[in-house]
Short mmCIF file of C-alpha atoms in Angstrom, two decimals:
data_model
loop_
_atom_site.label_atom_id
_atom_site.label_comp_id
_atom_site.label_asym_id
_atom_site.label_seq_id
_atom_site.Cartn_x
_atom_site.Cartn_y
_atom_site.Cartn_z
CA MET A 422 111.66 116.63 119.76
CA GLY A 423 114.30 114.77 117.80
CA PHE A 424 113.80 112.38 114.92
CA ASN A 425 110.43 110.56 114.90
CA LEU A 426 111.17 106.78 114.64
CA LYS A 427 107.56 105.90 114.37
CA ASN A 428 107.42 107.80 111.05
CA ILE A 429 110.49 105.97 109.97
CA CYS A 430 108.80 102.71 110.85
CA ILE A 431 105.78 103.61 108.61
CA ALA A 432 108.25 104.46 105.78
CA VAL A 433 110.16 101.37 106.20
CA ILE A 434 107.21 98.94 106.26
CA THR A 435 105.73 100.72 103.35
CA VAL A 436 109.00 99.81 101.45
CA VAL A 437 108.60 96.51 102.23
CA SER A 438 96.10 95.58 92.39
CA SER A 439 88.38 88.08 87.10
CA LEU A 440 86.51 85.65 85.85
CA LEU A 441 83.47 85.28 87.98
CA LEU A 442 84.10 82.65 90.65
CA SER A 443 81.82 79.75 90.36
CA ALA A 444 79.04 79.78 92.87
CA CYS A 445 79.58 77.17 95.66
CA GLY A 446 76.13 75.87 95.84
CA GLY A 447 76.26 72.07 96.46
CA GLY A 448 74.74 69.13 94.73
CA GLY A 449 74.14 65.61 96.03
CA GLY A 450 73.33 62.24 94.83
CA GLY A 451 69.67 61.07 95.18
CA GLY A 452 70.27 57.58 96.11
CA SER A 453 68.28 55.12 93.79
CA SER A 454 66.04 58.05 92.79
CA SER A 455 66.74 59.64 89.33
CA VAL A 456 66.11 63.10 90.77
CA THR A 457 69.14 65.07 91.96
CA SER A 458 68.66 66.89 95.00
CA VAL A 459 70.03 70.54 95.29
CA THR A 460 71.33 71.98 98.47
CA PRO A 461 69.16 75.10 99.27
CA SER A 462 70.88 78.36 98.79
CA ALA A 463 70.23 82.05 98.40
CA THR A 464 71.16 85.01 96.18
CA ILE A 465 72.26 88.59 97.16
CA SER A 466 72.03 91.28 94.61
CA GLY A 467 72.84 95.13 94.73
CA ALA A 468 74.82 97.72 92.96
CA VAL A 469 78.25 99.22 93.18
CA ALA A 470 80.32 101.96 91.69
CA GLY A 471 82.92 99.45 90.30
CA THR A 472 84.60 96.81 92.30
CA THR A 473 84.98 93.10 93.16
CA ILE A 474 82.46 91.75 95.53
CA ILE A 475 83.03 88.43 97.56
CA ALA A 476 81.14 86.62 100.20
CA ILE A 477 82.86 84.40 102.80
CA ASP A 478 81.30 81.84 105.13
CA SER A 479 81.91 81.07 108.74
CA GLN A 480 85.13 79.11 108.02
CA ASP A 481 86.45 82.21 106.04
CA ASN A 482 86.13 80.44 102.72
CA ILE A 483 85.01 82.57 99.69
CA VAL A 484 81.73 81.14 98.79
CA ALA A 485 80.59 83.55 95.82
CA SER A 486 82.00 86.44 94.10
CA ASP A 487 81.18 88.98 91.28
CA ASP A 488 82.92 91.94 89.72
CA THR A 489 82.53 94.70 87.44
CA ALA A 490 85.69 94.59 85.48
CA GLY A 491 85.31 94.95 81.70
CA ARG A 492 81.89 96.42 82.02
CA THR A 493 81.59 99.42 79.69
CA ALA A 494 78.20 100.94 80.77
CA PHE A 495 76.28 101.27 83.88
CA ASP A 496 73.14 99.35 84.30
CA VAL A 497 71.46 100.67 87.52
CA ASP A 498 69.88 104.09 88.18
CA THR A 499 70.50 104.57 91.94
CA ASP A 500 68.92 107.95 92.37
CA GLY A 501 65.90 107.78 90.05
CA ASP A 502 66.93 110.52 87.71
CA GLY A 503 66.46 108.46 84.79
CA PHE A 504 70.19 108.01 84.12
CA THR A 505 72.21 104.73 85.04
CA ASP A 506 75.01 105.41 87.36
CA ALA A 507 76.11 102.05 88.85
CA PHE A 508 76.87 98.49 88.05
CA SER A 509 74.65 95.63 89.13
CA PHE A 510 76.13 92.61 91.08
CA THR A 511 74.68 89.22 91.99
CA LEU A 512 76.17 86.65 94.52
CA THR A 513 74.59 83.17 94.02
CA GLY A 514 74.75 79.83 95.82
CA LEU A 515 75.05 81.40 99.26
CA PRO A 516 74.60 78.78 102.06
CA LEU A 517 71.71 79.05 104.34
CA SER A 518 71.78 79.17 108.17
CA GLU A 519 75.33 80.07 108.23
CA ASP A 520 77.25 83.43 109.01
CA ILE A 521 78.13 85.30 105.93
CA ARG A 522 80.39 88.37 105.42
CA ILE A 523 80.52 90.56 102.40
CA PHE A 524 83.58 92.51 101.21
CA LEU A 525 84.03 95.16 98.48
CA ILE A 526 87.46 95.30 96.89
CA THR A 527 88.53 98.44 95.03
CA SER A 528 91.50 100.63 94.37
CA GLY A 529 93.64 98.26 96.55
CA ALA A 530 91.50 98.47 99.64
CA ILE A 531 89.08 96.00 101.06
CA TYR A 532 85.85 97.29 102.48
CA PRO A 533 83.84 94.86 104.89
CA MET A 534 80.06 95.48 104.52
CA TYR A 535 78.61 96.89 107.72
CA PHE A 536 74.91 97.50 108.75
CA ASP A 537 72.98 98.87 111.80
CA THR A 538 71.34 96.16 113.88
CA ASP A 539 69.58 98.13 116.58
CA GLY A 540 68.18 101.24 114.73
CA ASP A 541 70.52 103.81 116.27
CA GLY A 542 71.91 104.94 112.96
CA ILE A 543 75.31 103.48 113.59
CA SER A 544 76.54 100.45 111.73
CA ASP A 545 77.63 97.81 114.32
CA SER A 546 77.92 94.31 112.65
CA ASN A 547 79.21 92.93 109.38
CA VAL A 548 77.79 89.30 110.01
CA PHE A 549 74.40 87.81 108.99
CA ALA A 550 72.86 84.49 108.26
CA LEU A 551 70.27 83.79 105.35
CA ASP A 552 67.65 81.76 107.22
CA SER A 553 65.29 81.27 104.42
CA ASP A 554 64.34 78.91 101.61
CA ALA A 555 66.10 78.03 98.40
CA SER A 556 64.31 80.64 96.28
CA SER A 557 65.12 83.71 98.48
CA THR A 558 66.91 86.71 97.28
CA LEU A 559 68.29 89.51 99.41
CA GLU A 560 68.35 92.97 97.87
CA LEU A 561 71.02 95.39 99.22
CA GLY A 562 70.54 98.30 96.84
CA PHE A 563 73.64 100.50 96.31
CA VAL A 564 76.51 99.50 98.46
CA ASP A 565 78.58 102.72 99.13
CA VAL A 566 82.32 102.74 100.30
CA ASP A 567 82.27 106.58 100.73
CA VAL A 568 79.65 107.02 103.59
CA LEU A 569 80.51 109.89 105.90
CA GLY A 570 81.61 108.54 109.26
CA GLU A 571 81.95 105.04 107.95
CA ASP A 572 85.58 105.22 106.84
CA GLY A 573 86.92 101.82 105.58
CA ARG A 574 83.51 100.18 105.50
CA ALA A 575 80.94 99.51 102.70
CA ILE A 576 77.39 100.48 103.83
CA PRO A 577 74.29 99.02 101.86
CA GLU A 578 71.46 101.27 100.89
CA ILE A 579 69.04 98.60 102.14
CA ASN A 580 69.71 97.26 105.65
CA PRO A 581 69.97 93.43 105.48
CA ILE A 582 67.89 92.89 108.64
CA SER A 583 64.93 94.79 107.13
CA ASP A 584 64.32 91.36 105.54
CA PRO A 585 62.54 89.09 108.27
CA ASP A 586 64.46 86.10 107.01
CA ILE A 587 67.91 87.65 107.83
CA VAL A 588 69.37 87.06 111.22
CA ALA A 589 72.24 89.58 112.28
CA GLY A 590 75.34 88.00 113.99
CA VAL A 591 77.96 89.46 116.29
CA GLU A 592 80.53 91.61 114.50
CA ILE A 593 83.89 90.08 113.45
CA ALA A 594 86.21 93.19 113.07
CA GLU A 595 89.35 91.27 111.76
CA ILE A 596 89.53 90.68 108.03
CA PRO A 597 90.87 87.17 107.29
CA PRO A 598 93.72 86.82 104.76
CA SER A 599 91.56 84.21 102.89
CA VAL A 600 89.56 87.04 101.17
CA ASN A 601 92.52 87.38 98.98
CA GLU A 602 92.54 83.75 98.03
CA PRO A 603 90.06 83.11 95.13
CA THR A 604 89.37 79.64 93.90
CA THR A 605 91.52 78.60 90.99
CA THR A 606 90.57 75.01 90.38
CA GLY A 607 89.57 74.11 87.04
CA LEU A 608 90.75 77.19 85.26
CA THR A 609 93.10 76.97 82.27
CA VAL A 610 96.24 79.22 82.21
CA ALA A 611 94.61 81.46 79.77
CA GLU A 612 91.49 81.81 82.04
CA LEU A 613 93.68 82.39 85.06
CA ASN A 614 95.53 85.10 83.19
CA ALA A 615 92.24 86.69 82.38
CA ALA A 616 90.96 86.45 85.93
CA GLY A 617 94.22 87.83 87.19
CA LEU A 618 93.97 90.83 84.89
CA LYS A 619 90.28 91.50 85.91
CA ALA A 620 91.34 91.36 89.55
CA LEU A 621 94.02 93.95 88.76
CA SER A 622 91.49 96.17 87.08
CA ASP A 623 89.77 96.60 90.56
CA GLY A 624 92.98 96.99 92.38
CA TRP A 625 92.75 93.52 93.87
CA VAL A 626 96.63 92.93 93.83
CA LEU A 627 96.57 90.02 96.19
CA GLY A 628 93.79 88.24 94.47
CA ALA A 629 95.61 88.70 91.15
CA ARG A 630 98.67 87.14 92.72
CA THR A 631 96.68 84.17 93.56
CA TYR A 632 95.45 83.72 90.00
CA PHE A 633 98.85 84.36 88.33
CA GLU A 634 100.68 82.12 90.81
CA ALA A 635 98.43 79.35 89.97
CA ALA A 636 98.73 79.95 86.26
CA VAL A 637 102.52 79.81 86.53
CA ALA A 638 102.44 76.62 88.39
CA GLN A 639 100.06 75.07 85.88
CA ALA A 640 102.19 76.36 82.91
CA GLY A 641 105.39 74.52 84.28
CA THR A 642 107.92 74.69 81.47
CA ASP A 643 105.54 75.48 78.70
CA THR A 644 106.94 78.19 76.30
CA SER A 645 103.67 79.54 74.95
CA ASN A 646 102.75 83.17 75.13
CA ASP A 647 100.01 82.27 77.65
CA ALA A 648 102.63 80.81 79.93
CA ASP A 649 104.90 83.87 79.54
CA THR A 650 102.13 86.13 80.19
CA ALA A 651 101.46 84.35 83.46
CA ARG A 652 105.26 84.53 84.42
CA PHE A 653 105.45 88.27 83.48
CA PHE A 654 102.41 89.42 85.52
CA PHE A 655 103.22 87.05 88.42
CA ALA A 656 106.68 88.51 88.56
CA LEU A 657 105.23 92.12 88.74
CA VAL A 658 102.21 91.25 91.05
CA ARG A 659 104.22 89.29 93.53
CA VAL A 660 106.47 92.26 94.11
CA ALA A 661 103.64 94.76 94.23
CA ALA A 662 101.76 92.48 96.59
CA LEU A 663 104.22 92.92 99.35
CA GLY A 664 102.68 96.40 100.05
CA PHE A 665 99.19 95.11 100.17
CA ASP A 666 99.69 91.97 102.47
CA THR A 667 98.70 93.93 105.55
CA LEU A 668 96.06 91.63 107.14
CA SER A 669 96.96 89.58 110.12
CA ASP A 670 97.25 85.83 109.97
CA GLY A 671 97.22 85.61 113.65
CA ASP A 672 101.00 84.60 114.01
CA ALA A 673 103.63 87.42 114.25
CA THR A 674 106.28 85.10 115.90
CA LEU A 675 108.12 85.05 112.60
CA LEU A 676 108.17 88.34 110.59
CA GLU A 677 107.38 86.95 107.27
CA ARG A 678 104.89 89.37 105.77
CA LEU A 679 103.91 93.03 106.28
CA GLY A 680 100.85 92.04 108.22
CA ASP A 681 103.30 90.50 110.88
CA VAL A 682 105.20 93.73 111.17
CA LEU A 683 101.85 95.65 111.71
CA ASP A 684 100.88 93.04 114.22
CA ARG A 685 104.08 93.79 116.18
CA LEU A 686 103.59 97.58 115.86
CA GLY A 687 100.03 97.37 117.36
CA ALA A 688 98.00 98.15 114.37
CA PRO A 689 94.34 97.64 115.10
CA GLN A 690 92.71 94.26 114.00
CA ASP A 691 89.81 95.83 112.04
CA GLU A 692 88.85 97.43 108.64
CA SER A 693 91.63 99.77 108.77
CA ARG A 694 94.22 96.97 108.27
CA ALA A 695 92.89 96.58 104.67
CA ASN A 696 93.22 100.33 103.63
CA TRP A 697 96.55 102.18 103.60
CA ASP A 698 94.68 105.43 104.05
CA LEU A 699 93.41 104.21 107.30
CA ILE A 700 96.30 102.31 108.79
CA ASP A 701 97.59 103.89 111.88
CA LEU A 702 99.81 102.95 114.78
CA PRO A 703 99.31 103.61 118.52
CA GLU A 704 100.87 106.75 120.07
CA THR A 705 103.23 104.49 122.14
CA LEU A 706 104.63 101.59 120.18
CA PRO A 707 104.35 98.25 121.93
CA GLY A 708 107.54 96.80 123.64
CA ASP A 709 108.01 94.00 121.25
CA SER A 710 108.03 96.32 118.18
CA PRO A 711 110.49 95.12 115.58
CA THR A 712 114.12 96.33 116.10
CA GLY A 713 116.25 97.79 113.43
CA ASN A 714 117.92 94.56 112.76
CA GLU A 715 114.54 92.86 112.24
CA TYR A 716 113.48 95.41 109.71
CA ARG A 717 116.79 94.85 107.94
CA ASP A 718 116.28 91.16 107.93
CA VAL A 719 112.58 91.36 106.76
CA LEU A 720 113.62 93.52 103.84
CA TYR A 721 116.56 91.05 102.94
CA SER A 722 114.64 87.82 103.38
CA VAL A 723 110.93 88.63 102.64
CA VAL A 724 111.19 91.35 100.09
CA GLY A 725 114.55 90.06 98.64
CA GLY A 726 112.89 86.68 98.32
CA GLU A 727 110.27 87.87 96.32
CA LEU A 728 112.46 90.10 94.04
CA GLY A 729 114.63 86.96 93.46
CA GLY A 730 111.62 84.82 92.53
CA ALA A 731 110.34 87.57 90.20
CA MET A 732 113.72 87.63 88.48
CA ASP A 733 113.44 83.86 88.02
CA ASN A 734 109.98 84.23 86.52
CA LEU A 735 111.30 86.79 84.00
CA ALA A 736 114.33 84.78 83.23
CA ALA A 737 112.20 81.87 81.97
CA MET A 738 110.48 83.93 79.35
CA SER A 739 110.77 83.78 75.66
CA LEU A 740 112.26 86.51 73.52
CA SER A 741 109.00 86.57 71.41
CA PHE A 742 106.77 87.43 74.49
CA ASN A 743 104.11 89.99 73.65
CA THR A 744 100.80 90.71 75.14
CA ASP A 745 98.13 93.57 75.20
CA TRP A 746 96.30 94.32 78.54
CA SER A 747 94.41 97.11 80.20
CA GLU A 748 96.37 99.18 82.66
CA PRO A 749 94.19 99.40 85.76
CA PHE A 750 95.57 102.33 87.88
CA VAL A 751 95.35 105.48 85.75
CA ASN A 752 92.78 105.51 82.86
CA ASP A 753 92.40 101.78 81.85
CA GLU A 754 94.24 102.32 78.63
CA THR A 755 95.36 99.31 76.68
CA LEU A 756 99.12 98.69 76.85
CA GLU A 757 101.54 96.43 75.24
CA SER A 758 104.28 94.49 77.07
CA ASP A 759 107.14 92.66 75.30
CA TYR A 760 110.57 91.32 75.98
CA GLY A 761 111.92 94.89 76.43
CA ASP A 762 109.69 95.21 79.49
CA VAL A 763 110.90 92.01 80.80
CA LEU A 764 114.56 93.13 80.65
CA PHE A 765 113.56 96.47 82.23
CA PHE A 766 111.91 94.94 85.25
CA ARG A 767 114.65 92.32 85.60
CA SER A 768 117.16 95.22 85.90
CA LEU A 769 114.93 97.12 88.27
CA PHE A 770 114.36 94.16 90.49
CA GLY A 771 118.02 93.19 90.42
CA SER A 772 119.12 96.71 91.46
CA ALA A 773 116.68 96.56 94.45
CA LEU A 774 117.93 93.06 95.33
CA ALA A 775 121.53 94.44 95.29
CA ALA A 776 120.41 97.30 97.50
CA LEU A 777 118.93 95.03 100.18
CA ALA A 778 121.88 92.81 100.12
CA ILE A 779 124.08 95.78 100.87
CA GLN A 780 122.04 97.07 103.71
CA ARG A 781 121.93 93.35 105.15
CA ALA A 782 125.71 93.72 105.40
CA TYR A 783 125.46 96.32 108.19
CA GLU A 784 124.58 96.32 111.84
CA LEU A 785 121.32 98.44 111.92
CA ASP A 786 119.91 97.36 115.36
CA ALA A 787 117.89 100.00 117.39
CA ASP A 788 115.35 99.70 120.16
CA VAL A 789 112.64 101.45 117.99
CA ASP A 790 109.89 101.37 120.45
CA ALA A 791 112.19 102.67 123.35
CA ILE A 792 113.34 105.56 121.27
CA ASP A 793 109.84 106.25 120.13
CA ALA A 794 108.50 106.35 123.71
CA GLN A 795 111.23 108.82 124.82
CA ASN A 796 110.74 111.11 121.85
CA ASN A 797 106.94 111.23 122.46
CA ASP A 798 106.80 111.68 126.29
CA LEU A 799 106.41 114.98 127.95
CA ASP A 800 110.13 115.39 128.73
CA PRO A 801 111.96 117.01 125.92
CA ASN A 802 115.25 116.69 127.87
CA ASN A 803 115.49 112.96 127.28
CA ASP A 804 114.70 113.10 123.42
CA VAL A 805 116.92 110.75 121.41
CA THR A 806 118.88 112.77 118.76
CA ILE A 807 121.01 111.52 115.97
CA GLU A 808 123.97 112.77 118.05
CA SER A 809 122.96 110.85 121.20
CA PHE A 810 121.85 107.81 119.38
CA LEU A 811 125.32 107.50 117.60
CA ALA A 812 127.15 108.21 120.79
CA ASP A 813 125.22 105.52 122.57
CA ASP A 814 125.37 102.84 119.88
CA LEU A 815 128.80 102.57 118.55
CA ASP A 816 128.01 99.42 116.58
CA PHE A 817 125.24 101.00 114.45
CA MET A 818 126.34 100.95 110.75
CA THR A 819 129.30 98.79 111.41
CA LEU A 820 130.05 96.44 108.69
CA THR A 821 129.17 92.83 109.92
CA ASP A 822 128.74 90.61 106.81
CA THR A 823 130.98 91.22 103.84
CA ALA A 824 129.47 88.14 102.17
CA LYS A 825 126.41 90.19 101.46
CA LEU A 826 128.49 92.78 99.54
CA ALA A 827 129.66 89.89 97.31
CA GLU A 828 126.02 88.90 96.77
CA ALA A 829 125.20 92.60 95.80
CA LYS A 830 128.20 92.62 93.33
CA ALA A 831 127.17 89.38 91.76
CA VAL A 832 123.51 90.46 91.09
CA LEU A 833 124.73 93.83 89.68
CA GLN A 834 127.28 92.30 87.35
CA ALA A 835 125.27 89.31 86.19
CA ASP A 836 121.90 90.72 85.99
CA ALA A 837 120.79 94.36 86.85
CA LEU A 838 123.44 96.28 84.77
CA VAL A 839 123.56 93.74 81.97
CA ASP A 840 119.70 93.56 81.62
CA MET A 841 119.34 97.34 81.49
CA ASP A 842 121.91 97.73 78.91
CA GLU A 843 120.13 94.93 76.80
CA ALA A 844 116.76 96.43 77.56
CA ILE A 845 117.79 99.85 76.11
CA ASP A 846 118.98 98.01 72.95
CA VAL A 847 115.89 96.07 72.47
CA ILE A 848 113.39 98.89 73.09
CA LEU A 849 115.26 101.27 70.68
CA ALA A 850 115.27 98.51 68.10
CA GLU A 851 111.36 98.24 68.06
CA THR A 852 109.79 99.48 64.93
CA ASP A 853 106.12 99.21 65.83
CA ASP A 854 104.13 102.07 67.33
CA GLN A 855 105.44 102.80 70.77
CA ASN A 856 102.47 104.90 72.12
CA ASP A 857 100.84 101.98 73.66
CA ASP A 858 104.03 100.45 75.27
CA LEU A 859 104.21 99.89 78.98
CA ILE A 860 107.94 100.89 79.04
CA THR A 861 109.02 103.59 76.59
CA LEU A 862 112.47 105.19 76.93
CA VAL A 863 112.02 107.66 74.10
CA ASP A 864 108.80 109.66 74.13
CA PRO A 865 106.94 108.67 70.94
CA GLY A 866 103.77 110.96 71.50
CA ASP A 867 105.57 114.30 72.07
CA PRO A 868 106.00 116.12 68.62
CA LEU A 869 108.22 118.58 70.37
CA ALA A 870 110.66 115.99 71.77
CA ASP A 871 114.02 115.52 70.00
CA GLN A 872 113.98 111.72 69.69
CA ALA A 873 117.54 111.67 68.22
CA LEU A 874 118.65 113.51 71.26
CA GLN A 875 116.86 111.24 73.58
CA GLU A 876 118.30 108.28 71.95
CA GLN A 877 121.75 109.76 72.34
CA GLU A 878 121.16 110.23 76.03
CA LEU A 879 120.17 106.59 76.35
CA ARG A 880 123.38 105.55 74.52
CA ASP A 881 125.27 107.86 76.92
CA PHE A 882 123.50 106.10 79.84
CA GLN A 883 124.82 102.78 78.27
CA THR A 884 128.32 104.23 78.41
CA ARG A 885 127.63 104.97 82.26
CA ILE A 886 126.58 101.30 82.76
CA ALA A 887 129.82 100.18 81.20
CA GLU A 888 131.91 102.58 83.31
CA VAL A 889 130.14 101.16 86.53
CA GLN A 890 130.75 97.62 85.37
CA ASN A 891 134.35 98.34 84.88
CA SER A 892 134.74 100.14 88.32
CA ILE A 893 133.08 97.00 89.91
CA ALA A 894 135.33 94.64 88.12
CA ASN A 895 138.70 96.68 87.99
CA GLY A 896 138.64 99.44 90.46
CA ALA A 897 139.05 103.17 90.00
CA THR A 898 137.13 104.53 86.96
CA ALA A 899 135.89 107.98 85.96
CA ILE A 900 132.10 107.78 85.70
CA GLY A 901 130.31 110.58 83.76
CA ASN A 902 131.01 112.69 80.79
CA SER A 903 130.89 116.01 82.43
CA ASN A 904 132.36 116.55 86.00
CA PRO A 905 132.90 112.70 86.41
CA ALA A 906 133.19 111.02 89.72
CA THR A 907 136.09 108.68 90.06
CA LEU A 908 134.84 105.67 92.02
CA ASP A 909 136.58 102.35 93.08
CA LEU A 910 133.60 100.09 93.45
CA ALA A 911 135.86 97.01 93.43
CA GLN A 912 137.13 98.35 96.84
CA PHE A 913 133.59 98.78 98.14
CA PHE A 914 132.25 95.35 97.13
CA ASP A 915 135.54 93.42 97.78
CA VAL A 916 136.82 95.25 100.92
CA GLY A 917 133.87 97.12 102.20
CA VAL A 918 133.17 100.40 104.04
CA ASP A 919 132.87 100.21 107.71
CA PHE A 920 131.09 103.52 108.76
CA ARG A 921 131.90 103.27 112.42
CA ASN A 922 135.28 101.49 112.73
CA PRO A 923 136.92 103.84 112.24
CA ASP A 924 134.09 106.42 112.41
CA ARG A 925 133.41 107.86 108.97
CA LEU A 926 130.33 109.85 109.73
CA PRO A 927 130.53 113.67 110.27
CA ALA A 928 129.82 115.08 113.69
CA PHE A 929 126.20 115.92 114.67
CA THR A 930 124.96 118.34 117.24
CA GLY A 931 121.55 117.24 117.96
CA ASN A 932 120.00 116.26 114.70
CA ASP A 933 122.15 118.63 112.61
CA VAL A 934 125.51 117.96 110.80
CA SER A 935 128.22 120.01 112.56
CA GLY A 936 131.45 118.71 111.04
CA LEU A 937 133.31 117.40 107.95
CA PHE A 938 133.64 113.62 107.02
CA PRO A 939 136.55 112.12 108.88
CA ASP A 940 137.41 110.20 105.74
CA PRO A 941 135.68 111.78 102.74
CA SER A 942 136.92 108.85 100.42
CA PHE A 943 135.06 106.30 102.48
CA ASN A 944 137.88 103.79 102.61
CA SER A 945 139.25 104.91 99.15
CA VAL A 946 136.00 104.11 97.28
CA VAL A 947 135.15 107.91 96.33
CA LEU A 948 138.40 109.06 94.91
CA SER A 949 136.79 112.29 93.45
CA PRO A 950 135.16 114.80 93.97
CA ASP A 951 136.18 115.80 97.56
CA LEU A 952 132.99 115.18 99.48
CA ASN A 953 134.37 117.60 102.20
CA GLU A 954 134.34 120.46 99.73
CA ASP A 955 133.15 123.66 101.72
CA LEU A 956 132.62 126.58 99.74
CA ALA A 957 129.45 127.96 100.93
CA ASP A 958 127.15 128.06 104.00
CA GLU A 959 123.61 126.52 104.11
CA ASN A 960 122.26 129.53 102.56
CA GLY A 961 124.63 129.34 99.72
CA VAL A 962 126.56 132.43 100.86
CA PRO A 963 130.27 131.98 99.81
CA GLY A 964 132.54 131.04 102.74
CA ALA A 965 133.49 127.74 104.67
CA ASP A 966 131.28 126.93 107.59
CA GLY A 967 132.82 123.59 108.51
CA ILE A 968 130.07 121.50 106.93
CA PRO A 969 130.28 119.78 103.62
CA ASP A 970 128.40 121.45 100.86
CA ILE A 971 126.98 118.12 99.77
CA LEU A 972 125.21 117.81 103.10
CA GLN A 973 123.53 121.44 102.87
#
């Protein structure tokens, strides 16, 4: 059937986790009276396994929230066996006579709360209004995100409409992006940091981004450890958030976020958009699906923009930075982060930024939806293979913007390679217990590990960094201490490699390589080894078969 571009789309877009919010009940002046009037509001309570719970109003504003982060013991017995097995939650200050929706956020996914309005056993709405007096309380019981047949939804043990004061509304399937925008007003930098870490503990990466971004803005040029903590976590979270920003904002005209890409690919506008396990694309992609160059540009501008911003956040940090925090994704262990981590992530982000600049230098256009339609119809004779695709598109992988190669060279020389070299020095120089460090380059917890050998391997890696730097700056350099490769990276970044003009790709028959590289040096960049070395067939049997061993 040929290569599946829909799967490639999914892989590409995948390339491209709190303090309680105050209740939003209102208060008003009482005229000349000394009695202050209180806007009537209601309370919702229930139990969860562990999550952030938020409520939004008819204008998609968050009006109440609660979370279980930091709680060490269950306080609700959901099955009556005498043992507590869940956490209680309370949402207060909810407006009356206004449509409300409730969402649970856990493990990086958002679950809208649904219930059955007509008694047929099938949940069909997520909207209700609290039509009652100021003292009313709605009890939901245990709200479960793992109900069979209700994928992506949170189902309450007690149906809201069993309360006569609750009025069900018409389902609103689309989840608004505002669910990820908690209120930050009135919080100090330290409080915003605490709220951000609590959000992360529930996997609420986009909520954490909101908190840490506000903390960085409020910190300004402050050099305190709280300010540096905000910068560190905002740098990490703003990059991680790229993969969680899947909701639609209603405008996919400009591809500015992952949600826009999913809109163009025809992803459903329902609860599946907030859960990577459920996101799916139609069998036939829409005709306006992003093209290859649009994917290229999204990666360069959107992902690259966040990587660059994260590097700036980290560059503003003090050498004395140090913080302890609870890692949310594996086992909630307490971790330490310090300046070695700062340098490590700057290097990581700089390397990724250089890679994005390199791919932006090339023509990568392809009519993704048209190719996908051909490869998924009932006629196998019109499938697009690598061979036919390259034959029909002679511009694909041509070098079109050498300035982007210069960008990549600059970020590698000034940031990525330098920061990794320095990170190794800083981390190896640390004398405190390394067992709780976020980034450890030598395993301190393995009694069988030869730490001296590990340290030597890191020093050897620093030598490789120096060799790469020399190759970028001065040309042909042997890189590696055993079977080294001789690379002229100055040639690559200063002159470039055009893969199609002349054609430097091997021949293909269908989707399989069937020939040698026309230019195994790739415009004199790879001086050794010989990439056309052909000593064995695809099964490792000695004997040339006309295909480079490196591709088998």
